[in-house]
Short mmCIF file of C-alpha atoms in Angstrom, two decimals:
data_model
loop_
_atom_site.label_atom_id
_atom_site.label_comp_id
_atom_site.label_asym_id
_atom_site.label_seq_id
_atom_site.Cartn_x
_atom_site.Cartn_y
_atom_site.Cartn_z
CA MET A 1 81.36 137.50 161.88
CA ASP A 2 79.09 140.17 160.50
CA LEU A 3 79.35 139.30 156.81
CA VAL A 4 77.57 142.38 155.58
CA ARG A 5 79.88 144.48 157.46
CA VAL A 6 82.85 142.70 155.86
CA PHE A 7 81.20 142.96 152.43
CA GLU A 8 80.52 146.66 152.96
CA LYS A 9 84.26 147.21 154.16
CA GLY A 10 85.60 145.47 151.09
CA LEU A 11 83.47 147.54 148.65
CA LYS A 12 85.15 150.65 150.27
CA SER A 13 88.63 149.45 150.85
CA LYS A 14 89.06 147.91 147.45
CA LYS A 15 87.10 150.77 145.82
CA LEU A 16 84.83 148.20 144.01
CA VAL A 17 82.00 150.71 143.68
CA GLY A 18 81.45 154.35 143.50
CA ARG A 19 78.46 156.46 144.74
CA GLY A 20 75.68 156.22 142.09
CA ASP A 21 77.19 153.28 140.34
CA HIS A 22 74.84 151.22 138.18
CA ILE A 23 75.71 147.43 139.14
CA LEU A 24 74.81 144.47 137.22
CA LEU A 25 74.68 141.29 139.24
CA ALA A 26 75.35 137.92 137.70
CA VAL A 27 72.70 135.67 139.56
CA SER A 28 72.41 132.04 138.71
CA GLY A 29 70.21 131.01 141.72
CA GLY A 30 73.01 129.17 143.59
CA VAL A 31 73.94 130.02 147.12
CA ASP A 32 76.89 132.38 146.17
CA SER A 33 74.99 134.51 143.88
CA MET A 34 72.00 134.66 146.15
CA VAL A 35 74.16 135.91 148.95
CA LEU A 36 75.67 138.47 146.58
CA LEU A 37 72.31 139.76 145.61
CA ASP A 38 71.22 139.97 149.29
CA CYS A 39 74.25 141.88 150.35
CA PHE A 40 74.12 144.43 147.57
CA HIS A 41 70.26 144.74 148.46
CA ARG A 42 71.18 145.55 151.97
CA VAL A 43 73.74 148.30 151.06
CA GLU A 44 72.38 149.73 147.77
CA LYS A 45 70.93 152.81 149.60
CA LYS A 46 73.87 153.55 151.71
CA PHE A 47 76.12 153.55 148.40
CA GLY A 48 73.39 155.12 146.23
CA LEU A 49 73.48 152.07 143.85
CA ALA A 50 71.25 151.17 141.00
CA LEU A 51 70.99 147.44 140.66
CA GLY A 52 69.98 145.00 137.81
CA VAL A 53 70.31 141.35 137.50
CA VAL A 54 71.49 139.15 134.61
CA HIS A 55 70.77 135.41 134.19
CA LEU A 56 71.83 132.88 131.36
CA ASN A 57 69.89 129.79 130.89
CA HIS A 58 72.54 127.35 129.56
CA GLY A 59 69.90 124.66 128.78
CA LEU A 60 72.15 121.97 129.84
CA ARG A 61 70.01 120.64 132.61
CA GLY A 62 66.63 120.55 130.84
CA ALA A 63 63.88 121.42 133.34
CA GLU A 64 66.19 122.08 136.14
CA SER A 65 67.80 125.02 134.17
CA ASP A 66 64.34 126.39 133.23
CA GLN A 67 63.39 126.13 137.04
CA ASP A 68 66.46 128.03 137.89
CA GLU A 69 65.50 130.83 135.47
CA GLU A 70 61.99 130.98 136.94
CA PHE A 71 63.22 131.09 140.49
CA VAL A 72 65.74 133.97 139.72
CA ALA A 73 63.26 136.05 137.66
CA GLN A 74 60.44 135.87 140.42
CA LEU A 75 62.73 136.74 143.21
CA VAL A 76 64.41 139.61 141.32
CA ARG A 77 60.95 140.96 140.17
CA GLU A 78 59.85 140.95 143.95
CA LYS A 79 62.78 143.04 144.83
CA GLY A 80 61.94 145.52 141.96
CA TYR A 81 64.97 145.14 139.96
CA SER A 82 65.24 145.00 136.10
CA ILE A 83 66.29 141.45 135.10
CA TYR A 84 67.93 140.35 131.63
CA VAL A 85 67.54 136.72 130.61
CA LYS A 86 68.71 134.72 127.68
CA ARG A 87 68.46 131.12 126.63
CA VAL A 88 71.33 129.50 124.77
CA ASP A 89 72.32 126.13 123.35
CA VAL A 90 75.55 125.62 124.93
CA GLY A 91 75.84 122.01 123.55
CA ALA A 92 75.52 123.24 119.92
CA TYR A 93 77.83 126.17 120.55
CA CYS A 94 80.61 123.87 121.82
CA ARG A 95 80.26 121.33 119.22
CA GLU A 96 80.40 124.10 116.46
CA ASN A 97 83.52 125.64 118.05
CA ARG A 98 85.11 122.47 119.38
CA LEU A 99 85.01 123.65 122.90
CA SER A 100 84.47 121.89 126.25
CA TRP A 101 81.04 122.60 127.59
CA GLN A 102 82.64 124.55 130.55
CA ASP A 103 84.69 126.75 128.23
CA GLY A 104 81.72 127.21 125.92
CA ALA A 105 79.41 128.13 128.75
CA HIS A 106 81.97 130.52 130.15
CA ARG A 107 82.37 132.35 126.83
CA LEU A 108 78.74 132.61 126.26
CA ARG A 109 77.92 134.01 129.73
CA ARG A 110 80.79 136.50 129.40
CA ALA A 111 79.54 137.57 125.90
CA PHE A 112 75.97 138.04 127.13
CA PHE A 113 76.87 139.81 130.29
CA MET A 114 79.18 142.25 128.66
CA GLU A 115 76.42 142.87 125.97
CA VAL A 116 73.89 143.74 128.66
CA LEU A 117 76.39 145.94 130.55
CA ARG A 118 76.94 148.05 127.48
CA LYS A 119 73.59 148.23 126.05
CA GLU A 120 71.85 148.85 129.47
CA GLY A 121 74.46 151.51 130.58
CA TYR A 122 75.70 149.56 133.79
CA HIS A 123 79.05 150.51 135.20
CA LYS A 124 80.17 147.26 136.83
CA LEU A 125 79.42 143.58 136.52
CA ALA A 126 79.46 141.67 139.98
CA THR A 127 79.90 138.02 140.20
CA GLY A 128 79.71 135.60 143.26
CA HIS A 129 83.24 134.23 143.08
CA HIS A 130 84.67 133.35 146.44
CA ALA A 131 87.85 132.12 148.14
CA ASP A 132 87.14 128.42 147.36
CA ASP A 133 86.57 129.37 143.70
CA GLN A 134 89.88 131.19 143.76
CA ALA A 135 91.79 128.11 145.35
CA GLU A 136 90.24 125.75 142.81
CA THR A 137 91.14 128.09 139.97
CA ILE A 138 94.82 128.24 141.07
CA LEU A 139 95.01 124.41 141.28
CA ILE A 140 93.52 123.87 138.00
CA HIS A 141 96.02 126.30 136.34
CA LEU A 142 98.77 124.59 138.27
CA LEU A 143 97.88 121.01 137.14
CA LYS A 144 97.50 122.11 133.60
CA GLY A 145 100.78 124.12 133.65
CA THR A 146 100.83 128.06 133.89
CA GLY A 147 102.76 131.07 134.51
CA LEU A 148 102.23 134.11 136.95
CA GLN A 149 99.06 134.96 135.01
CA GLY A 150 97.36 131.80 136.03
CA LEU A 151 98.68 131.44 139.52
CA LYS A 152 97.63 134.79 140.57
CA GLY A 153 93.95 133.75 140.10
CA MET A 154 91.14 136.08 140.05
CA ALA A 155 91.41 139.90 141.09
CA PHE A 156 88.81 141.57 143.27
CA CYS A 157 88.48 144.26 140.55
CA ASP A 158 89.15 143.64 136.92
CA PRO A 159 87.15 146.31 135.19
CA PRO A 160 84.35 146.09 134.55
CA LEU A 161 84.33 142.92 136.51
CA ILE A 162 84.09 143.06 140.31
CA ARG A 163 84.08 139.94 142.71
CA PRO A 164 83.13 141.32 146.18
CA LEU A 165 82.91 137.83 147.84
CA LEU A 166 86.39 136.78 146.83
CA GLY A 167 87.79 137.06 150.31
CA LEU A 168 85.02 134.97 151.87
CA SER A 169 85.09 131.14 152.11
CA ARG A 170 82.22 128.82 150.87
CA ASP A 171 81.40 127.85 154.48
CA GLU A 172 81.03 131.49 155.45
CA ILE A 173 78.67 132.26 152.40
CA ILE A 174 76.47 129.13 153.25
CA ARG A 175 76.51 130.05 156.97
CA TYR A 176 75.34 133.59 156.17
CA ALA A 177 72.57 132.29 153.74
CA ASN A 178 71.26 129.98 156.51
CA GLN A 179 71.19 132.69 159.10
CA ARG A 180 69.24 135.01 156.64
CA GLY A 181 66.86 132.23 155.60
CA LEU A 182 67.89 132.78 151.94
CA VAL A 183 66.47 130.33 149.46
CA PHE A 184 68.75 129.10 146.63
CA ARG A 185 68.93 126.56 144.03
CA GLU A 186 71.43 123.66 143.93
CA ASP A 187 73.14 122.69 140.68
CA SER A 188 73.10 119.03 140.35
CA SER A 189 76.00 119.06 137.81
CA ASN A 190 78.25 120.22 140.69
CA ARG A 191 78.20 116.74 142.07
CA GLU A 192 79.40 115.23 138.83
CA ARG A 193 83.12 113.99 139.13
CA LYS A 194 83.68 114.12 135.40
CA TYR A 195 84.57 117.73 135.64
CA LEU A 196 87.99 118.54 136.96
CA ARG A 197 86.83 121.50 139.11
CA ASN A 198 84.44 119.23 140.92
CA ARG A 199 86.96 116.44 141.56
CA ILE A 200 89.31 119.21 143.06
CA ARG A 201 86.51 120.41 145.32
CA LEU A 202 84.99 117.10 146.18
CA ASP A 203 88.11 114.88 146.41
CA LEU A 204 91.30 116.84 146.38
CA PHE A 205 90.58 119.63 148.79
CA PRO A 206 89.16 117.23 151.49
CA PHE A 207 92.42 115.04 151.04
CA LEU A 208 94.62 118.13 151.33
CA LYS A 209 93.07 119.45 154.43
CA SER A 210 93.01 116.19 156.21
CA GLN A 211 96.58 115.11 155.32
CA PHE A 212 98.51 118.27 154.75
CA ASN A 213 97.06 121.62 155.76
CA PRO A 214 93.60 122.36 157.11
CA GLN A 215 93.98 125.85 155.99
CA VAL A 216 94.93 125.09 152.40
CA ILE A 217 92.22 127.41 150.93
CA GLU A 218 93.65 130.37 152.87
CA ALA A 219 97.10 129.43 152.12
CA LEU A 220 96.29 129.41 148.26
CA ASN A 221 94.41 132.72 148.57
CA ARG A 222 97.41 134.34 150.36
CA THR A 223 99.67 132.87 147.56
CA ALA A 224 97.29 134.40 144.98
CA ILE A 225 97.63 137.89 146.63
CA VAL A 226 101.36 137.71 146.62
CA LEU A 227 101.57 136.59 143.00
CA ASN A 228 99.10 139.19 141.89
CA GLU A 229 101.58 141.85 143.21
CA CYS A 230 104.32 140.10 141.30
CA GLN A 231 102.18 140.09 138.24
CA GLN A 232 101.58 143.90 138.56
CA LEU A 233 105.34 144.35 138.78
CA VAL A 234 105.84 142.24 135.70
CA ASP A 235 103.14 144.27 133.92
CA HIS A 236 104.76 147.53 134.64
CA TYR A 237 108.05 146.49 133.04
CA ALA A 238 106.20 144.64 130.28
CA ARG A 239 104.42 147.81 129.31
CA ARG A 240 107.84 149.53 129.09
CA ALA A 241 109.24 146.83 127.04
CA TRP A 242 106.27 146.80 124.69
CA ASP A 243 106.74 150.63 123.99
CA LYS A 244 110.43 150.04 123.13
CA THR A 245 109.89 146.88 121.09
CA VAL A 246 106.66 147.53 119.04
CA ARG A 247 107.39 149.17 115.57
CA SER A 248 103.80 149.30 114.26
CA VAL A 249 100.44 148.42 115.32
CA LYS A 250 97.54 147.62 112.91
CA LYS A 251 94.26 145.84 113.45
CA ASP A 252 95.46 142.52 112.26
CA GLU A 253 99.16 143.02 112.37
CA ILE A 254 101.94 144.01 114.98
CA ILE A 255 105.60 144.38 113.99
CA LEU A 256 108.22 143.90 116.69
CA ASP A 257 111.83 144.96 116.74
CA ASN A 258 113.61 141.66 117.10
CA ASN A 259 116.93 142.90 118.09
CA LYS A 260 115.19 144.62 121.04
CA PHE A 261 112.91 141.73 121.75
CA LEU A 262 115.90 139.52 122.13
CA HIS A 263 117.37 141.34 124.97
CA TYR A 264 114.40 140.88 127.55
CA PHE A 265 113.87 138.10 129.98
CA ASN A 266 111.50 135.45 128.73
CA ILE A 267 108.77 136.42 131.10
CA LEU A 268 108.68 139.87 129.40
CA LYS A 269 108.88 138.36 125.94
CA PHE A 270 105.77 136.21 126.91
CA GLN A 271 103.92 139.25 128.02
CA ILE A 272 104.71 141.09 124.73
CA LEU A 273 103.69 138.07 122.64
CA THR A 274 100.46 137.51 124.69
CA ARG A 275 99.58 141.18 124.27
CA ALA A 276 100.17 141.08 120.57
CA TYR A 277 98.20 137.80 120.11
CA ILE A 278 95.27 139.04 121.95
CA HIS A 279 95.37 142.26 119.85
CA VAL A 280 95.40 140.49 116.37
CA HIS A 281 93.19 137.56 117.40
CA GLY A 282 90.62 139.37 119.50
CA GLN A 283 90.30 136.69 122.10
CA PRO A 284 91.32 136.90 125.80
CA ASN A 285 93.65 133.91 125.80
CA GLY A 286 97.27 134.15 124.70
CA PRO A 287 99.62 131.65 123.29
CA SER A 288 100.77 128.61 125.24
CA PHE A 289 104.11 128.13 126.87
CA LEU A 290 105.30 125.64 124.24
CA GLN A 291 104.28 128.04 121.47
CA CYS A 292 106.19 130.95 123.10
CA GLU A 293 109.14 128.60 123.49
CA GLY A 294 108.97 127.99 119.69
CA ILE A 295 108.79 131.84 119.09
CA PHE A 296 111.84 132.41 121.24
CA ARG A 297 113.73 130.00 119.19
CA LEU A 298 112.42 131.58 115.86
CA SER A 299 113.52 134.98 117.23
CA GLU A 300 117.11 133.70 118.09
CA GLN A 301 117.83 131.19 115.33
CA GLY A 302 115.11 131.50 112.55
CA GLY A 303 115.70 132.69 109.00
CA THR A 304 113.80 135.46 107.15
CA GLY A 305 110.54 133.92 105.91
CA GLN A 306 110.08 131.31 108.62
CA THR A 307 106.74 131.36 110.42
CA ILE A 308 105.05 129.74 113.35
CA SER A 309 101.38 129.11 113.66
CA LEU A 310 99.64 129.96 116.94
CA GLY A 311 96.10 128.75 115.96
CA GLY A 312 93.14 130.76 115.15
CA GLY A 313 94.73 132.04 111.97
CA VAL A 314 97.44 133.82 113.91
CA ARG A 315 101.00 133.49 112.70
CA VAL A 316 104.55 134.77 113.84
CA LEU A 317 106.95 135.60 111.05
CA LYS A 318 110.66 136.27 111.11
CA ASN A 319 111.26 139.09 108.63
CA ARG A 320 114.86 140.25 108.70
CA ASP A 321 115.12 142.17 112.00
CA GLU A 322 111.48 141.99 112.73
CA LEU A 323 109.01 139.62 114.31
CA VAL A 324 105.62 139.92 112.65
CA VAL A 325 102.49 138.80 114.61
CA PHE A 326 99.53 138.77 112.17
CA LYS A 327 96.22 137.14 111.47
CA LYS A 328 96.03 135.58 108.09
CA SER A 329 93.44 137.67 106.26
CA THR A 330 90.58 136.52 104.22
CA PRO A 331 91.80 135.75 100.69
CA PHE A 332 90.90 137.83 97.86
CA PHE A 333 88.67 135.45 96.06
CA PRO A 334 88.27 136.56 92.33
CA GLN A 335 85.91 139.70 92.12
CA ASP A 336 84.83 140.72 88.67
CA VAL A 337 85.05 144.46 88.01
CA VAL A 338 82.42 146.26 85.88
CA MET A 339 83.40 149.35 84.10
CA GLY A 340 81.93 152.44 85.75
CA GLU A 341 80.38 150.46 88.65
CA LYS A 342 81.56 150.77 92.09
CA LYS A 343 81.68 147.61 93.77
CA SER A 344 82.08 146.50 97.44
CA PHE A 345 83.28 143.34 98.68
CA LEU A 346 84.73 141.32 101.61
CA GLY A 347 81.99 142.64 103.84
CA GLY A 348 82.36 146.21 102.59
CA LYS A 349 85.84 146.44 103.74
CA PHE A 350 87.07 147.15 100.12
CA SER A 351 85.40 149.00 97.17
CA PHE A 352 86.75 149.16 93.66
CA LEU A 353 85.88 151.60 90.86
CA ALA A 354 87.24 151.64 87.17
CA GLU A 355 85.76 154.58 85.37
CA PRO A 356 86.52 156.47 82.15
CA VAL A 357 87.91 160.03 82.57
CA ALA A 358 89.16 162.81 80.32
CA ARG A 359 92.89 163.52 79.87
CA GLY A 360 92.47 166.78 81.76
CA GLU A 361 91.17 164.93 84.83
CA VAL A 362 94.40 162.90 85.23
CA HIS A 363 96.26 164.01 88.50
CA PHE A 364 99.17 162.14 89.83
CA ASP A 365 99.02 163.18 93.44
CA GLY A 366 100.89 160.46 95.24
CA ASN A 367 97.83 158.53 96.32
CA PRO A 368 98.84 154.94 96.10
CA TRP A 369 95.31 153.64 95.82
CA VAL A 370 94.43 155.58 92.51
CA GLU A 371 96.07 154.81 89.21
CA TYR A 372 95.40 155.83 85.50
CA VAL A 373 95.70 153.38 82.68
CA ASP A 374 95.41 153.36 78.87
CA ALA A 375 91.74 152.25 78.37
CA ASP A 376 92.32 150.72 75.05
CA ARG A 377 94.86 148.28 76.60
CA VAL A 378 92.53 147.02 79.32
CA HIS A 379 89.99 144.47 78.16
CA PRO A 380 87.28 142.59 79.90
CA PRO A 381 86.78 140.56 81.82
CA LEU A 382 88.58 142.54 84.72
CA TRP A 383 89.20 140.72 87.99
CA LEU A 384 90.54 141.66 91.45
CA ARG A 385 92.15 138.79 93.02
CA GLY A 386 95.09 137.82 95.50
CA TRP A 387 98.61 136.90 94.42
CA ARG A 388 99.59 133.36 93.42
CA PRO A 389 102.87 131.59 93.15
CA GLY A 390 104.23 132.05 89.69
CA ASP A 391 102.48 135.38 89.05
CA ARG A 392 104.62 137.75 86.84
CA PHE A 393 104.17 141.35 85.69
CA VAL A 394 106.35 144.15 84.01
CA PRO A 395 106.60 146.83 86.90
CA LEU A 396 106.32 150.44 85.78
CA GLY A 397 109.93 151.53 84.59
CA PHE A 398 110.95 148.14 83.65
CA LYS A 399 111.34 146.48 80.25
CA VAL A 400 110.92 142.89 81.10
CA SER A 401 108.65 140.94 83.29
CA LYS A 402 109.46 140.02 86.90
CA LYS A 403 108.28 137.45 89.42
CA LEU A 404 105.60 139.13 91.63
CA SER A 405 107.26 137.11 94.61
CA ASP A 406 110.74 138.79 93.79
CA PHE A 407 108.97 142.21 93.37
CA PHE A 408 107.46 141.89 96.83
CA VAL A 409 110.93 140.82 98.36
CA ASN A 410 112.52 143.98 96.74
CA SER A 411 109.74 146.16 98.05
CA LYS A 412 110.18 144.76 101.57
CA VAL A 413 106.55 143.54 101.58
CA SER A 414 106.23 140.85 104.16
CA LEU A 415 104.55 137.41 103.97
CA SER A 416 101.80 138.97 106.19
CA GLN A 417 101.34 141.91 103.96
CA LYS A 418 101.29 140.32 100.61
CA ASP A 419 98.29 138.13 101.30
CA ARG A 420 96.19 141.41 101.79
CA ILE A 421 97.37 143.07 98.38
CA PRO A 422 94.72 142.79 95.62
CA LEU A 423 95.76 142.54 92.03
CA LEU A 424 93.84 143.96 89.07
CA GLU A 425 93.94 141.49 86.12
CA SER A 426 92.94 141.92 82.55
CA ARG A 427 92.62 138.74 80.45
CA GLY A 428 95.25 136.90 82.68
CA ARG A 429 97.72 139.81 82.80
CA ILE A 430 98.24 141.95 85.90
CA VAL A 431 97.37 145.57 85.29
CA TRP A 432 97.98 146.90 88.82
CA VAL A 433 99.44 145.62 92.07
CA CYS A 434 96.99 147.72 94.07
CA GLY A 435 98.80 150.39 96.28
CA HIS A 436 102.29 149.31 94.98
CA ARG A 437 103.06 149.36 91.37
CA LEU A 438 101.22 149.81 87.85
CA SER A 439 102.27 147.55 85.04
CA GLU A 440 104.37 149.25 82.43
CA GLU A 441 102.14 147.48 79.75
CA PHE A 442 99.14 149.59 80.76
CA LYS A 443 100.49 153.05 81.60
CA ILE A 444 99.44 156.12 79.91
CA THR A 445 101.54 157.45 76.95
CA GLU A 446 101.39 160.28 74.50
CA GLU A 447 99.46 158.06 72.18
CA THR A 448 96.75 157.24 74.70
CA GLN A 449 93.33 158.17 73.47
CA ARG A 450 91.16 157.04 76.35
CA VAL A 451 92.04 157.04 80.10
CA LEU A 452 90.63 154.63 82.77
CA ARG A 453 90.85 155.77 86.36
CA LEU A 454 91.29 152.94 88.89
CA LYS A 455 90.54 153.64 92.56
CA LEU A 456 90.68 151.30 95.35
CA GLU A 457 89.14 152.40 98.81
CA ILE A 458 89.83 150.52 102.01
CA ARG A 459 87.61 150.87 105.23
CA THR A 460 89.72 150.61 108.24
#
């Protein structure tokens, strides 16, 4: 088999690259990535490509990791390509984030590769994943429990990621490397059976080939192709279901119409929840099967105010006829307010200004983030804080105090929203539920001599 011809045909038929594309190659120094580099080197002029190489030194194998870095850097410079290298402490990162080293290494790799891709202006990131990797990935997902998303495995093209070797077996890649006389590094950790992927490659696949199906790698890859088609079909209907179900989308909150959500098959509900979770959490992994089952029960049987935690600060709230997927916000720790001084807090997300103005400057224009109060009724110290159980105030237009929690319920403010609402407090009394209601006790009257303008600005 002419592997380069197969490689070139795959680039064209699967539309992995376009003429003039800048392609960043992920090269570890192993045989897969060295074949990837060699194949792209042989076709770059034909496709008019500009190539660069990225390498992450995980530092997990000491001198061996450093030798991998030196080997790749020297070879790439000999070919005249740009190379981008970074050293990381995977162990420290995994301990800090409570991750397995494989998961942590994967996250650090992806973050670095994507950073280089964006900063250096590359169009695609090419990796050396092949058919054996695909089969291993599918079996790992199957053993851990998964749905279509896991069983479909990896795609040839997952922009900006491309996997041109995915249709080739490890044996074909090694045979090509030997024929071409390619030098490559061998990762000693690939022989350690403490890792599940290694046990599947070293023990399970040989057993399956000898006892059940010599073509098990090919069979699993064919299955992945079929299930990939199924996933595309599900994605099509999930997008339509999303458009019909979503009521509002904010950076850290998505509100779903629960009545419409209820009518879909669970597989579409799962897709909707996964998309919502990824949006508010900012990470590529969605909720687990068991978590989704809990949300299904909440949707069908739960009462208003009930919630389910999905981890990472993400919760799902049943709020009347809505399901609210939200990320619990950073609490409003007490922030002191100095008259006439604009103050920013929470990383610049909010700023607040309390300043004296003349009566003639008072304009009620419907802006919920601006209020005017009687300055003689407001006394330092002034604080901005979040709500607390037991809070009471006299809403504008009322004569008696009311529990703030009841005010939120009557105003249809959900649990996910009220944690984000700051309160202005003067000597322990609530002056303003920012953006919602002024206190009757601090309003401007005909007797008001001095006016204080309150202004909250929110950077979205």
